[in-house]
PDB file of C-alpha atoms in Angstrom:
ATOM      1  CA  ASP A  22      25.555  -1.731  -7.764  1.00 64.00           C
ATOM      2  CA  ALA A  23      21.860  -2.409  -6.210  1.00 72.00           C
ATOM      3  CA  ASP A  24      21.015  -5.984  -5.426  1.00 93.00           C
ATOM      4  CA  VAL A  25      17.791  -5.844  -8.046  1.00 96.00           C
ATOM      5  CA  THR A  26      18.297  -3.668 -11.526  1.00 97.00           C
ATOM      6  CA  GLN A  27      15.133  -2.964 -13.416  1.00 97.00           C
ATOM      7  CA  THR A  28      15.614  -1.053 -16.989  1.00 97.00           C
ATOM      8  CA  PRO A  29      14.661   1.321 -17.828  1.00 97.00           C
ATOM      9  CA  ARG A  30      13.753   3.844 -15.670  1.00 96.00           C
ATOM     10  CA  ASN A  31      11.515   5.197 -17.227  1.00 97.00           C
ATOM     11  CA  ARG A  32      10.219   4.353 -20.207  1.00 97.00           C
ATOM     12  CA  ILE A  33       7.424   6.673 -22.991  1.00 97.00           C
ATOM     13  CA  THR A  34       5.390   4.498 -25.865  1.00 96.00           C
ATOM     14  CA  LYS A  35       3.169   4.382 -28.220  1.00 97.00           C
ATOM     15  CA  THR A  36      -0.581   2.415 -27.509  1.00 97.00           C
ATOM     16  CA  GLY A  37       0.373  -0.698 -29.863  1.00 97.00           C
ATOM     17  CA  LYS A  38       3.673  -0.866 -29.400  1.00 97.00           C
ATOM     18  CA  ARG A  39       5.701  -4.301 -28.132  1.00 96.00           C
ATOM     19  CA  ILE A  40       7.937  -3.189 -24.862  1.00 97.00           C
ATOM     20  CA  MET A  41       9.948  -4.904 -22.859  1.00 97.00           C
ATOM     21  CA  LEU A  42      11.081  -4.461 -19.130  1.00 98.00           C
ATOM     22  CA  GLU A  43      13.653  -6.389 -17.965  1.00 98.00           C
ATOM     23  CA  CYS A  44      14.980  -7.065 -14.384  1.00 98.00           C
ATOM     24  CA  SER A  45      18.428  -8.672 -13.310  1.00 97.00           C
ATOM     25  CA  GLN A  46      19.362  -9.758  -9.545  1.00 97.00           C
ATOM     26  CA  THR A  47      22.668 -10.178  -8.380  1.00 95.00           C
ATOM     27  CA  LYS A  48      21.113 -12.006  -4.700  1.00 93.00           C
ATOM     28  CA  GLY A  49      21.370 -15.999  -5.794  1.00 93.00           C
ATOM     29  CA  HIS A  50      17.507 -15.927  -5.588  1.00 94.00           C
ATOM     30  CA  ASP A  51      15.430 -18.997  -7.088  1.00 94.00           C
ATOM     31  CA  ARG A  52      12.234 -16.876  -6.804  1.00 96.00           C
ATOM     32  CA  MET A  53      11.341 -13.704  -9.293  1.00 97.00           C
ATOM     33  CA  TYR A  54       7.938 -11.340  -8.994  1.00 97.00           C
ATOM     34  CA  TRP A  55       6.879  -8.901 -11.529  1.00 98.00           C
ATOM     35  CA  TYR A  56       3.884  -6.293  -9.441  1.00 97.00           C
ATOM     36  CA  ARG A  57       2.299  -3.077 -11.016  1.00 97.00           C
ATOM     37  CA  GLN A  58       1.645  -0.431  -9.076  1.00 96.00           C
ATOM     38  CA  ASP A  59      -1.195   1.872  -9.506  1.00 92.00           C
ATOM     39  CA  PRO A  60      -2.593   4.813  -6.747  1.00 83.00           C
ATOM     40  CA  GLY A  61      -5.009   3.608  -4.713  1.00 79.00           C
ATOM     41  CA  LEU A  62      -4.877  -0.006  -5.840  1.00 82.00           C
ATOM     42  CA  GLY A  63      -1.602  -1.123  -4.218  1.00 86.00           C
ATOM     43  CA  LEU A  64       0.778  -3.448  -6.098  1.00 93.00           C
ATOM     44  CA  ARG A  65      -0.693  -6.630  -7.954  1.00 94.00           C
ATOM     45  CA  LEU A  66       0.900  -9.547  -9.201  1.00 96.00           C
ATOM     46  CA  ILE A  67       1.602  -9.963 -13.043  1.00 97.00           C
ATOM     47  CA  TYR A  68       3.490 -13.065 -13.257  1.00 98.00           C
ATOM     48  CA  TYR A  69       6.440 -14.683 -10.980  1.00 97.00           C
ATOM     49  CA  SER A  70       8.917 -17.925 -11.616  1.00 97.00           C
ATOM     50  CA  PHE A  71      10.437 -20.169  -9.424  1.00 96.00           C
ATOM     51  CA  ASP A  72      13.238 -21.446 -11.365  1.00 93.00           C
ATOM     52  CA  VAL A  73      14.281 -20.993 -15.276  1.00 92.00           C
ATOM     53  CA  LYS A  74      11.220 -23.810 -16.323  1.00 89.00           C
ATOM     54  CA  ASP A  75       8.916 -22.498 -14.333  1.00 95.00           C
ATOM     55  CA  ILE A  76       6.248 -19.589 -14.920  1.00 97.00           C
ATOM     56  CA  ASN A  77       3.184 -18.569 -12.881  1.00 96.00           C
ATOM     57  CA  LYS A  78       0.646 -15.894 -13.586  1.00 96.00           C
ATOM     58  CA  GLY A  79      -0.174 -13.786 -10.672  1.00 95.00           C
ATOM     59  CA  GLU A  80      -3.810 -12.250 -10.807  1.00 92.00           C
ATOM     60  CA  ILE A  81      -3.395  -9.793 -13.494  1.00 96.00           C
ATOM     61  CA  SER A  82      -1.326 -11.461 -16.695  1.00 96.00           C
ATOM     62  CA  ASP A  83      -3.773 -10.708 -19.097  1.00 96.00           C
ATOM     63  CA  GLY A  84      -1.844  -8.260 -21.989  1.00 95.00           C
ATOM     64  CA  TYR A  85       1.592  -9.612 -20.699  1.00 97.00           C
ATOM     65  CA  SER A  86       4.288 -12.580 -20.825  1.00 97.00           C
ATOM     66  CA  VAL A  87       7.338 -12.806 -19.350  1.00 97.00           C
ATOM     67  CA  SER A  88      10.695 -14.961 -20.227  1.00 97.00           C
ATOM     68  CA  ARG A  89      13.005 -16.237 -17.053  1.00 96.00           C
ATOM     69  CA  GLN A  90      15.966 -16.475 -19.297  1.00 90.00           C
ATOM     70  CA  ALA A  91      18.560 -17.355 -16.242  1.00 94.00           C
ATOM     71  CA  GLN A  92      18.181 -17.415 -12.663  1.00 94.00           C
ATOM     72  CA  ALA A  93      19.238 -13.829 -12.158  1.00 96.00           C
ATOM     73  CA  LYS A  94      17.034 -12.341 -15.116  1.00 97.00           C
ATOM     74  CA  PHE A  95      13.457 -12.390 -15.400  1.00 98.00           C
ATOM     75  CA  SER A  96      11.776  -9.680 -18.189  1.00 98.00           C
ATOM     76  CA  LEU A  97       8.387  -8.773 -18.414  1.00 98.00           C
ATOM     77  CA  SER A  98       7.052  -8.198 -21.694  1.00 98.00           C
ATOM     78  CA  LEU A  99       3.811  -5.833 -23.040  1.00 96.00           C
ATOM     79  CA  GLU A 100       3.500  -7.424 -26.632  1.00 92.00           C
ATOM     80  CA  SER A 101       0.492  -4.518 -28.139  1.00 96.00           C
ATOM     81  CA  ALA A 102       0.590  -1.336 -25.168  1.00 96.00           C
ATOM     82  CA  ILE A 103      -2.784   0.187 -23.849  1.00 97.00           C
ATOM     83  CA  PRO A 104      -2.921   3.149 -22.273  1.00 96.00           C
ATOM     84  CA  ASN A 105      -4.438   1.258 -19.169  1.00 95.00           C
ATOM     85  CA  GLN A 106      -0.871  -0.649 -18.598  1.00 97.00           C
ATOM     86  CA  THR A 107       0.486   3.163 -17.524  1.00 97.00           C
ATOM     87  CA  ALA A 108       2.052   2.771 -14.090  1.00 96.00           C
ATOM     88  CA  LEU A 109       4.814   2.006 -11.676  1.00 97.00           C
ATOM     89  CA  TYR A 110       6.234  -2.002 -12.107  1.00 98.00           C
ATOM     90  CA  PHE A 111       8.389  -3.063 -10.106  1.00 98.00           C
ATOM     91  CA  CYS A 112      10.517  -6.440 -10.382  1.00 98.00           C
ATOM     92  CA  ALA A 113      10.904  -8.300  -6.938  1.00 97.00           C
ATOM     93  CA  THR A 114      13.294 -11.183  -5.454  1.00 97.00           C
ATOM     94  CA  THR A 115      13.479 -13.961  -2.776  1.00 94.00           C
ATOM     95  CA  GLN A 116      14.750 -17.024  -1.750  1.00 91.00           C
ATOM     96  CA  ILE A 117      11.844 -18.076   0.595  1.00 87.00           C
ATOM     97  CA  THR A 118       8.993 -16.080   0.834  1.00 85.00           C
ATOM     98  CA  ASN A 119       8.871 -16.058   4.687  1.00 82.00           C
ATOM     99  CA  TYR A 120      11.900 -14.127   4.805  1.00 85.00           C
ATOM    100  CA  GLY A 121      10.122 -11.061   2.171  1.00 89.00           C
ATOM    101  CA  TYR A 122      11.182  -9.318  -0.490  1.00 94.00           C
ATOM    102  CA  THR A 123      13.834  -7.401  -2.176  1.00 95.00           C
ATOM    103  CA  PHE A 124      12.453  -5.010  -4.927  1.00 97.00           C
ATOM    104  CA  GLY A 125      14.537  -3.279  -8.058  1.00 97.00           C
ATOM    105  CA  SER A 126      14.062   0.724  -8.102  1.00 96.00           C
ATOM    106  CA  GLY A 127      10.750   0.474 -10.628  1.00 97.00           C
ATOM    107  CA  THR A 128      10.102   0.751 -14.214  1.00 97.00           C
ATOM    108  CA  ARG A 129       7.584   4.001 -14.952  1.00 96.00           C
ATOM    109  CA  LEU A 130       5.865   3.513 -17.929  1.00 97.00           C
ATOM    110  CA  THR A 131       3.253   5.683 -19.792  1.00 97.00           C
ATOM    111  CA  VAL A 132       1.746   4.337 -22.364  1.00 97.00           C
ATOM    112  CA  VAL A 133       0.466   7.240 -25.206  1.00 97.00           C
TER     113      VAL A 133
ATOM    114  CA  ARG B  10     -12.899 -10.430   3.710  1.00 70.00           C
ATOM    115  CA  LYS B  11      -9.770  -8.865   1.397  1.00 81.00           C
ATOM    116  CA  GLU B  12      -6.580 -10.947   2.596  1.00 89.00           C
ATOM    117  CA  VAL B  13      -5.047  -7.853   3.596  1.00 93.00           C
ATOM    118  CA  GLU B  14      -6.927  -4.297   4.751  1.00 93.00           C
ATOM    119  CA  GLN B  15      -5.204  -1.421   6.134  1.00 93.00           C
ATOM    120  CA  ASP B  16      -6.815   1.979   6.619  1.00 90.00           C
ATOM    121  CA  PRO B  17      -5.652   4.488   3.322  1.00 88.00           C
ATOM    122  CA  GLY B  18      -5.317   7.623   6.080  1.00 88.00           C
ATOM    123  CA  PRO B  19      -3.729   9.607   5.542  1.00 93.00           C
ATOM    124  CA  PHE B  20      -2.467  10.012   9.026  1.00 95.00           C
ATOM    125  CA  ASN B  21      -1.420  13.615   9.902  1.00 97.00           C
ATOM    126  CA  VAL B  22       0.764  13.804  12.782  1.00 97.00           C
ATOM    127  CA  PRO B  23       3.300  16.154  14.346  1.00 97.00           C
ATOM    128  CA  GLU B  24       6.701  15.813  14.863  1.00 98.00           C
ATOM    129  CA  GLY B  25       6.979  13.945  18.710  1.00 98.00           C
ATOM    130  CA  ALA B  26       4.048  12.579  17.980  1.00 97.00           C
ATOM    131  CA  THR B  27       3.614   8.419  18.821  1.00 97.00           C
ATOM    132  CA  VAL B  28       1.127   6.766  16.067  1.00 97.00           C
ATOM    133  CA  ALA B  29      -0.265   3.608  15.094  1.00 96.00           C
ATOM    134  CA  PHE B  30      -1.041   1.723  12.203  1.00 93.00           C
ATOM    135  CA  ASN B  31      -3.583  -1.603  12.033  1.00 93.00           C
ATOM    136  CA  CYS B  32      -3.907  -4.316   9.424  1.00 95.00           C
ATOM    137  CA  THR B  33      -6.231  -6.939   9.190  1.00 95.00           C
ATOM    138  CA  TYR B  34      -5.240 -10.578   7.293  1.00 94.00           C
ATOM    139  CA  SER B  35      -7.487 -12.963   6.260  1.00 92.00           C
ATOM    140  CA  ASN B  36      -4.501 -16.074   6.909  1.00 87.00           C
ATOM    141  CA  SER B  37      -5.259 -16.818   9.777  1.00 87.00           C
ATOM    142  CA  ALA B  38      -2.201 -19.903   8.846  1.00 86.00           C
ATOM    143  CA  SER B  39       0.397 -17.322   8.191  1.00 87.00           C
ATOM    144  CA  GLN B  40       3.623 -17.437  10.100  1.00 86.00           C
ATOM    145  CA  SER B  41       5.117 -14.599   8.783  1.00 89.00           C
ATOM    146  CA  PHE B  42       4.139 -10.893   8.638  1.00 93.00           C
ATOM    147  CA  PHE B  43       5.917  -7.363   6.996  1.00 95.00           C
ATOM    148  CA  TRP B  44       5.783  -3.987   6.919  1.00 96.00           C
ATOM    149  CA  TYR B  45       7.275  -2.389   4.188  1.00 97.00           C
ATOM    150  CA  ARG B  46       8.096   1.436   3.885  1.00 97.00           C
ATOM    151  CA  GLN B  47       7.628   3.137   1.001  1.00 96.00           C
ATOM    152  CA  ASP B  48       8.681   6.835  -0.004  1.00 95.00           C
ATOM    153  CA  CYS B  49       6.508   8.349  -3.281  1.00 92.00           C
ATOM    154  CA  ARG B  50       7.183   6.818  -6.271  1.00 88.00           C
ATOM    155  CA  LYS B  51       9.332   4.383  -4.833  1.00 94.00           C
ATOM    156  CA  GLU B  52      10.484   0.793  -3.980  1.00 96.00           C
ATOM    157  CA  PRO B  53       8.836  -0.388  -1.097  1.00 96.00           C
ATOM    158  CA  LYS B  54      11.583  -1.635   1.645  1.00 95.00           C
ATOM    159  CA  LEU B  55      11.628  -3.860   4.310  1.00 94.00           C
ATOM    160  CA  LEU B  56      11.470  -2.461   7.648  1.00 95.00           C
ATOM    161  CA  MET B  57      10.443  -4.611   9.971  1.00 93.00           C
ATOM    162  CA  SER B  58       9.357  -8.673   9.999  1.00 92.00           C
ATOM    163  CA  VAL B  59       7.581 -10.147  12.128  1.00 91.00           C
ATOM    164  CA  TYR B  60       7.061 -14.356  13.216  1.00 86.00           C
ATOM    165  CA  SER B  61       6.507 -14.086  16.697  1.00 83.00           C
ATOM    166  CA  SER B  62       4.248 -11.604  18.548  1.00 82.00           C
ATOM    167  CA  GLY B  63       5.669  -8.661  17.662  1.00 86.00           C
ATOM    168  CA  ASN B  64       8.962  -7.202  17.337  1.00 90.00           C
ATOM    169  CA  GLU B  65      10.657  -4.015  18.095  1.00 92.00           C
ATOM    170  CA  ASP B  66      13.715  -1.443  16.139  1.00 93.00           C
ATOM    171  CA  GLY B  67      14.213   2.124  18.085  1.00 96.00           C
ATOM    172  CA  ARG B  68      11.338   4.128  17.770  1.00 97.00           C
ATOM    173  CA  PHE B  69       9.345   1.208  15.794  1.00 97.00           C
ATOM    174  CA  THR B  70       7.325  -1.768  17.315  1.00 96.00           C
ATOM    175  CA  ALA B  71       4.846  -4.281  15.327  1.00 95.00           C
ATOM    176  CA  GLN B  72       2.646  -6.173  17.222  1.00 93.00           C
ATOM    177  CA  LEU B  73       0.619  -9.387  16.453  1.00 93.00           C
ATOM    178  CA  ASN B  74      -2.717 -10.603  17.484  1.00 91.00           C
ATOM    179  CA  ARG B  75      -3.223 -13.605  15.949  1.00 90.00           C
ATOM    180  CA  ALA B  76      -6.507 -14.302  17.829  1.00 90.00           C
ATOM    181  CA  SER B  77      -8.332 -10.812  16.032  1.00 91.00           C
ATOM    182  CA  GLN B  78      -6.206 -11.282  12.929  1.00 92.00           C
ATOM    183  CA  TYR B  79      -4.205  -7.846  12.713  1.00 91.00           C
ATOM    184  CA  ILE B  80      -0.912  -6.657  13.184  1.00 94.00           C
ATOM    185  CA  SER B  81       0.283  -3.612  13.789  1.00 95.00           C
ATOM    186  CA  LEU B  82       2.806  -0.691  13.861  1.00 96.00           C
ATOM    187  CA  LEU B  83       3.418   1.756  16.597  1.00 97.00           C
ATOM    188  CA  ILE B  84       5.783   4.700  15.491  1.00 97.00           C
ATOM    189  CA  ARG B  85       7.248   6.529  18.211  1.00 98.00           C
ATOM    190  CA  ASP B  86       9.065  10.304  18.615  1.00 98.00           C
ATOM    191  CA  SER B  87       7.918  10.757  14.753  1.00 98.00           C
ATOM    192  CA  LYS B  88      10.476  12.179  12.617  1.00 98.00           C
ATOM    193  CA  LEU B  89       9.667  14.309   9.469  1.00 98.00           C
ATOM    194  CA  SER B  90      11.694  11.696   7.309  1.00 97.00           C
ATOM    195  CA  ASP B  91       8.885   8.991   8.493  1.00 98.00           C
ATOM    196  CA  SER B  92       6.059  10.491   5.559  1.00 98.00           C
ATOM    197  CA  ALA B  93       6.203   7.751   4.026  1.00 97.00           C
ATOM    198  CA  THR B  94       3.230   4.973   3.306  1.00 96.00           C
ATOM    199  CA  TYR B  95       3.772   1.561   5.366  1.00 97.00           C
ATOM    200  CA  LEU B  96       2.535  -1.600   3.508  1.00 96.00           C
ATOM    201  CA  CYS B  97       1.330  -4.304   5.401  1.00 96.00           C
ATOM    202  CA  VAL B  98       2.128  -7.756   4.040  1.00 95.00           C
ATOM    203  CA  VAL B  99       1.065 -11.527   4.405  1.00 93.00           C
ATOM    204  CA  PRO B 100       2.653 -13.881   2.289  1.00 91.00           C
ATOM    205  CA  SER B 101      -0.832 -16.084   0.429  1.00 88.00           C
ATOM    206  CA  TYR B 102      -2.281 -19.263   1.293  1.00 83.00           C
ATOM    207  CA  ASN B 103       0.152 -21.247   0.048  1.00 83.00           C
ATOM    208  CA  THR B 104       3.098 -18.792   0.686  1.00 79.00           C
ATOM    209  CA  ASP B 105       4.308 -18.169  -3.208  1.00 88.00           C
ATOM    210  CA  LYS B 106       3.987 -15.333  -2.799  1.00 91.00           C
ATOM    211  CA  LEU B 107       3.441 -12.044  -0.566  1.00 93.00           C
ATOM    212  CA  ILE B 108       0.173 -10.152  -0.872  1.00 93.00           C
ATOM    213  CA  PHE B 109       0.326  -6.366  -0.117  1.00 94.00           C
ATOM    214  CA  GLY B 110      -2.154  -4.523   1.553  1.00 93.00           C
ATOM    215  CA  THR B 111      -3.118  -0.767  -0.299  1.00 93.00           C
ATOM    216  CA  GLY B 112      -0.940   0.981   2.146  1.00 94.00           C
ATOM    217  CA  THR B 113      -1.364   3.773   5.376  1.00 95.00           C
ATOM    218  CA  ARG B 114      -0.078   7.214   4.230  1.00 95.00           C
ATOM    219  CA  LEU B 115       1.522   9.476   7.049  1.00 97.00           C
ATOM    220  CA  GLN B 116       2.500  13.216   6.665  1.00 97.00           C
ATOM    221  CA  VAL B 117       4.653  14.045   9.778  1.00 98.00           C
ATOM    222  CA  PHE B 118       4.650  17.848  10.057  1.00 97.00           C
ATOM    223  CA  PRO B 119       6.514  19.993  12.200  1.00 96.00           C
TER     224      PRO B 119
END
């Protein structure tokens, strides 16, 4: 089993729908992150969390929300999906930032 | 100045060639640096970490120049399987997150 698991792998949804992307990890890391990747723009941080009670906004948090249900689980929600949220979404974890991240396999989201 | 800047490429090189990518960063206090490899539509995977002047792993060498605030990645004897995008990564000023460059695309041809 993968250390960092993202579900679903692919999703097509309609404009205005609410959608949740899930991330779970077995590495025992405290720090979890959600990024989105768009061609030419690289990886941009949406939200991150250092603990169950800790949630921090990244550079592009508008239109997104997160929930850290447990140390191992970090979910990303799009309350009302719009087409420009079509992207590849990655979850990442680490115990210490200076050691680098481990990434999940990504969720390809298409909003039509 | 952007926090992390890379030449997007693409770099098109023949098999067996040596190729080098540079990356500049703005956080002069950073103590760690990373190169990640990303295949098309896949997750980034850690290729090399750099904590001092450099690091070498087989055909891959990463070098750090703190005075000029750049890191480089050298790939010797390029293989077809090296074709990918290489991401330069540096911790943020308060080390709570990593900052990713937009990537340098490498294409190795036969």
